[in-house]
Short mmCIF file of C-alpha atoms in Angstrom, two decimals:
data_model
loop_
_atom_site.label_atom_id
_atom_site.label_comp_id
_atom_site.label_asym_id
_atom_site.label_seq_id
_atom_site.Cartn_x
_atom_site.Cartn_y
_atom_site.Cartn_z
CA UNK C 1 -94.99 -41.11 -51.71
CA UNK C 2 -91.75 -42.01 -50.06
CA UNK C 3 -89.68 -44.81 -51.35
CA UNK C 4 -86.30 -46.29 -50.20
CA UNK C 5 -83.87 -48.01 -52.42
CA UNK C 6 -80.95 -50.25 -51.29
CA UNK C 7 -78.54 -52.06 -53.49
CA UNK C 8 -77.21 -54.55 -54.33
CA UNK C 9 -79.51 -57.18 -53.06
CA UNK C 10 -76.81 -59.76 -52.65
CA UNK C 11 -73.08 -59.56 -52.62
CA UNK C 12 -70.19 -62.04 -52.20
CA UNK C 13 -66.89 -60.50 -51.58
CA UNK C 14 -63.43 -61.92 -50.51
CA UNK C 15 -61.84 -61.24 -47.27
CA UNK C 16 -59.82 -58.01 -47.37
CA UNK C 17 -61.73 -56.52 -50.19
CA UNK C 18 -63.59 -53.07 -49.81
CA UNK C 19 -67.29 -52.63 -49.46
CA UNK C 20 -69.90 -50.01 -50.47
CA UNK C 21 -73.54 -50.38 -49.94
CA UNK C 22 -75.78 -47.55 -50.97
CA UNK C 23 -79.18 -46.45 -49.83
CA UNK C 24 -81.28 -43.64 -51.20
CA UNK C 25 -84.60 -42.19 -50.16
CA UNK C 26 -87.09 -40.40 -52.33
CA UNK C 27 -90.11 -38.29 -51.55
CA UNK C 28 -89.04 -36.77 -48.23
CA UNK C 29 -86.35 -34.34 -47.00
CA UNK C 30 -84.03 -34.31 -44.01
CA UNK C 31 -84.90 -37.72 -42.87
CA UNK C 32 -83.12 -39.68 -40.15
CA UNK C 33 -81.18 -42.53 -41.89
CA UNK C 34 -80.13 -45.84 -40.36
CA UNK C 35 -77.93 -48.85 -41.10
CA UNK C 36 -78.73 -52.16 -39.26
CA UNK C 37 -77.21 -55.55 -39.44
CA UNK C 38 -79.47 -58.61 -38.96
CA UNK C 39 -77.98 -61.80 -37.63
CA UNK C 40 -79.92 -64.98 -36.89
CA UNK C 41 -81.25 -64.91 -33.24
CA UNK C 42 -79.88 -61.34 -32.64
CA UNK C 43 -82.48 -59.16 -34.11
CA UNK C 44 -81.47 -55.98 -35.82
CA UNK C 45 -78.29 -54.44 -34.49
CA UNK C 46 -78.16 -50.69 -35.00
CA UNK C 47 -74.71 -49.88 -36.69
CA UNK C 48 -75.05 -46.22 -37.62
CA UNK C 49 -77.62 -43.42 -37.81
CA UNK C 50 -77.58 -39.96 -39.26
CA UNK C 51 -79.69 -36.88 -38.61
CA UNK C 52 -78.31 -34.73 -41.35
CA UNK C 53 -75.65 -34.48 -44.05
CA UNK C 54 -72.25 -35.36 -42.82
CA UNK C 55 -73.56 -36.28 -39.33
CA UNK C 56 -72.92 -39.82 -38.41
CA UNK C 57 -73.35 -41.57 -35.04
CA UNK C 58 -71.79 -45.02 -34.61
CA UNK C 59 -73.35 -47.36 -32.18
CA UNK C 60 -70.95 -50.32 -32.38
CA UNK C 61 -67.23 -50.12 -32.89
CA UNK C 62 -66.36 -52.21 -35.90
CA UNK C 63 -64.77 -52.54 -39.18
CA UNK C 64 -67.43 -50.52 -40.92
CA UNK C 65 -67.99 -46.85 -41.47
CA UNK C 66 -70.92 -44.88 -42.84
CA UNK C 67 -71.22 -41.54 -44.73
CA UNK C 68 -74.06 -39.24 -45.87
CA UNK C 69 -72.78 -37.11 -48.66
CA UNK C 70 -76.29 -35.88 -49.63
CA UNK C 71 -79.58 -35.45 -47.74
CA UNK C 72 -81.17 -38.69 -48.97
CA UNK C 73 -78.07 -40.84 -49.52
CA UNK C 74 -76.53 -43.08 -46.97
CA UNK C 75 -73.52 -45.25 -47.66
CA UNK C 76 -72.01 -48.18 -45.67
CA UNK C 77 -68.46 -48.91 -46.31
CA UNK C 78 -65.36 -50.83 -45.29
CA UNK C 79 -61.79 -50.72 -46.34
CA UNK C 80 -61.12 -54.40 -45.71
CA UNK C 81 -63.95 -56.87 -45.08
CA UNK C 82 -63.60 -59.57 -42.39
CA UNK C 83 -65.44 -62.86 -42.37
CA UNK C 84 -67.44 -61.58 -39.42
CA UNK C 85 -68.91 -58.82 -41.50
CA UNK C 86 -71.12 -61.34 -43.37
CA UNK C 87 -74.79 -60.74 -42.73
CA UNK C 88 -77.97 -59.12 -43.81
CA UNK C 89 -77.73 -55.26 -43.93
CA UNK C 90 -80.75 -53.07 -43.84
CA UNK C 91 -81.09 -49.38 -44.41
CA UNK C 92 -84.08 -47.38 -42.97
CA UNK C 93 -85.37 -43.95 -42.82
CA UNK C 94 -87.60 -42.02 -40.37
CA UNK C 95 -89.03 -38.64 -40.25
CA UNK C 96 -87.47 -36.70 -37.45
CA UNK C 97 -89.41 -37.11 -34.09
CA UNK C 98 -89.67 -39.60 -31.32
CA UNK C 99 -92.93 -41.16 -32.32
CA UNK C 100 -92.30 -41.89 -36.00
CA UNK C 101 -91.98 -45.20 -37.41
CA UNK C 102 -89.03 -46.48 -39.61
CA UNK C 103 -89.34 -47.63 -43.22
CA UNK C 104 -86.92 -50.25 -44.44
CA UNK C 105 -85.23 -51.16 -47.62
CA UNK C 106 -85.18 -54.69 -49.01
CA UNK C 107 -81.73 -55.32 -47.53
CA UNK C 108 -78.39 -56.59 -48.86
CA UNK C 109 -77.19 -60.11 -48.12
CA UNK C 110 -73.46 -59.83 -47.69
CA UNK C 111 -71.30 -63.04 -47.77
CA UNK C 112 -67.60 -62.61 -47.08
CA UNK C 113 -65.56 -65.51 -48.30
CA UNK B 1 -80.56 -46.18 -21.04
CA UNK B 2 -83.11 -47.90 -23.14
CA UNK B 3 -83.37 -51.51 -24.24
CA UNK B 4 -86.07 -53.94 -25.35
CA UNK B 5 -86.26 -57.70 -24.48
CA UNK B 6 -88.35 -60.14 -26.27
CA UNK B 7 -88.81 -63.09 -23.90
CA UNK B 8 -89.33 -65.84 -26.35
CA UNK B 9 -87.08 -66.55 -29.39
CA UNK B 10 -89.67 -69.09 -30.77
CA UNK B 11 -93.45 -69.41 -30.25
CA UNK B 12 -95.55 -72.17 -31.72
CA UNK B 13 -99.33 -72.05 -31.88
CA UNK B 14 -102.04 -73.98 -33.74
CA UNK B 15 -104.09 -72.27 -36.36
CA UNK B 16 -107.13 -70.65 -34.85
CA UNK B 17 -105.59 -70.32 -31.32
CA UNK B 18 -104.50 -67.09 -29.66
CA UNK B 19 -101.11 -65.54 -30.16
CA UNK B 20 -99.09 -63.82 -27.47
CA UNK B 21 -95.61 -62.44 -28.21
CA UNK B 22 -93.97 -60.82 -25.19
CA UNK B 23 -92.02 -57.65 -25.12
CA UNK B 24 -90.51 -55.72 -22.08
CA UNK B 25 -88.71 -52.51 -22.29
CA UNK B 26 -86.47 -50.54 -19.99
CA UNK B 27 -86.74 -46.77 -20.32
CA UNK B 28 -86.13 -43.87 -18.04
CA UNK B 29 -88.49 -41.74 -20.14
CA UNK B 30 -91.66 -41.99 -22.06
CA UNK B 31 -91.08 -44.37 -24.91
CA UNK B 32 -92.58 -44.84 -28.23
CA UNK B 33 -93.01 -48.60 -28.90
CA UNK B 34 -93.48 -50.41 -32.18
CA UNK B 35 -94.04 -53.93 -33.50
CA UNK B 36 -92.78 -55.02 -36.84
CA UNK B 37 -93.13 -58.19 -38.80
CA UNK B 38 -90.70 -59.83 -41.28
CA UNK B 39 -91.96 -62.67 -43.51
CA UNK B 40 -89.36 -65.01 -44.96
CA UNK B 41 -87.33 -63.31 -47.67
CA UNK B 42 -89.37 -60.09 -47.26
CA UNK B 43 -88.77 -56.69 -45.86
CA UNK B 44 -89.84 -55.34 -42.50
CA UNK B 45 -93.45 -54.12 -42.15
CA UNK B 46 -94.94 -52.03 -39.46
CA UNK B 47 -97.68 -53.76 -37.46
CA UNK B 48 -98.60 -51.08 -34.95
CA UNK B 49 -97.12 -48.31 -32.78
CA UNK B 50 -97.74 -46.82 -29.37
CA UNK B 51 -97.04 -43.06 -28.83
CA UNK B 52 -98.63 -42.15 -25.59
CA UNK B 53 -102.23 -41.92 -26.69
CA UNK B 54 -104.56 -44.99 -26.08
CA UNK B 55 -102.72 -47.74 -24.22
CA UNK B 56 -104.45 -50.45 -26.38
CA UNK B 57 -103.19 -50.16 -29.87
CA UNK B 58 -104.79 -51.90 -32.92
CA UNK B 59 -102.71 -52.79 -35.84
CA UNK B 60 -102.95 -54.49 -39.21
CA UNK B 61 -103.99 -58.18 -39.74
CA UNK B 62 -105.97 -58.34 -36.43
CA UNK B 63 -103.03 -57.69 -34.15
CA UNK B 64 -103.13 -55.54 -31.12
CA UNK B 65 -100.80 -54.65 -28.27
CA UNK B 66 -101.24 -53.11 -24.85
CA UNK B 67 -98.85 -50.63 -23.18
CA UNK B 68 -98.52 -51.34 -19.45
CA UNK B 69 -96.37 -48.87 -17.74
CA UNK B 70 -96.44 -50.55 -14.41
CA UNK B 71 -95.17 -53.88 -15.95
CA UNK B 72 -92.89 -52.06 -18.61
CA UNK B 73 -94.43 -54.31 -21.17
CA UNK B 74 -95.87 -54.10 -24.69
CA UNK B 75 -97.05 -57.63 -25.60
CA UNK B 76 -98.55 -58.27 -29.00
CA UNK B 77 -101.65 -60.44 -29.31
CA UNK B 78 -104.00 -61.80 -31.78
CA UNK B 79 -107.23 -63.71 -30.94
CA UNK B 80 -106.84 -66.37 -33.74
CA UNK B 81 -103.70 -67.29 -35.54
CA UNK B 82 -103.67 -67.77 -39.27
CA UNK B 83 -101.16 -69.68 -41.25
CA UNK B 84 -100.06 -66.45 -42.94
CA UNK B 85 -99.03 -65.10 -39.59
CA UNK B 86 -95.95 -67.33 -39.54
CA UNK B 87 -93.10 -64.91 -39.56
CA UNK B 88 -90.59 -63.16 -37.30
CA UNK B 89 -91.82 -60.37 -35.01
CA UNK B 90 -89.67 -57.51 -33.54
CA UNK B 91 -90.48 -55.17 -30.80
CA UNK B 92 -88.84 -51.72 -31.06
CA UNK B 93 -88.38 -48.74 -28.69
CA UNK B 94 -87.73 -45.15 -29.23
CA UNK B 95 -87.18 -42.76 -26.27
CA UNK B 96 -88.39 -39.15 -26.17
CA UNK B 97 -85.15 -37.83 -24.85
CA UNK B 98 -83.03 -39.48 -27.45
CA UNK B 99 -85.44 -40.19 -30.20
CA UNK B 100 -82.93 -40.48 -32.99
CA UNK B 101 -82.12 -43.93 -31.77
CA UNK B 102 -84.46 -46.76 -32.81
CA UNK B 103 -83.63 -50.07 -31.06
CA UNK B 104 -84.91 -53.56 -31.98
CA UNK B 105 -85.47 -56.52 -29.81
CA UNK B 106 -83.93 -59.94 -30.67
CA UNK B 107 -87.12 -61.08 -32.42
CA UNK B 108 -89.60 -63.89 -31.92
CA UNK B 109 -90.24 -66.43 -34.69
CA UNK B 110 -93.95 -67.42 -34.78
CA UNK B 111 -94.72 -70.78 -36.16
CA UNK B 112 -98.35 -71.63 -36.88
CA UNK B 113 -99.31 -75.36 -37.06
CA UNK B 114 -102.22 -76.43 -39.24
#
C-alpha cells in the first residue's frame, strides 16, 4: 500500500532563517506531488505541484520554492523566512489522471518568530 | 479557469438533524469533484468523489453529494448528524483539461450541537 511521510510535524524558526520541509511517498511510482498551505478561513492554497522529477509548477509567487530531486521526494524550501510564511503546510500525492483523489501527509506546523 | 466556492464558512446543526454543506464550482470543462473532511488535529480524509459516472455519489460515514451540472453545484448532505461529524469540510475540483491542478475551496466548519 502507498504511504506518505512528511516531516517535521512542528517547526519554530526565526525570521530570516532557511527552511526545508521534506515529503516522501512509498508504494507508487511517478505520482503527482503537491505542496499546500492551510491558513484559517482560507482553505488549502496550492503552492506547488510536480508531475515528474525536476518539473515544478508554481501557483503563487512567494518566498518559497520547491524541488523534486527524486521520483517520490518533494521538498519545500526558503532561503529567508518571513513572518507571513507561518502556517500549516501539507504535502499530497495523486496518481496521474483527472479523476484521481489526493492523499495527504500529516502536515507541518511552521511558526516563524 | 476553474474555481470552487463553499458558500458557508460555518454551519451549525443539532445532533440527529440533516446536514447540508454547499459547494459551487466554475469550470469550462468536465470536472472531477471531491469532498474531504479534516477533524481537529488530524489529516485530510476523502469522503467521496464524482468522476462523471452517477450524479449521486455515496461516501463514507453516511455522507452523499449530488452533481448538478445546471446549477454547477456539488452539495454535501447527510440525513442525520452525529457528534463525530464535527469537523471542517473541503470541496475540491480537478478539471479534465488541466487535471494536474487540484483546487480546494475555503472550507466549511461543521458544528454539531447535542
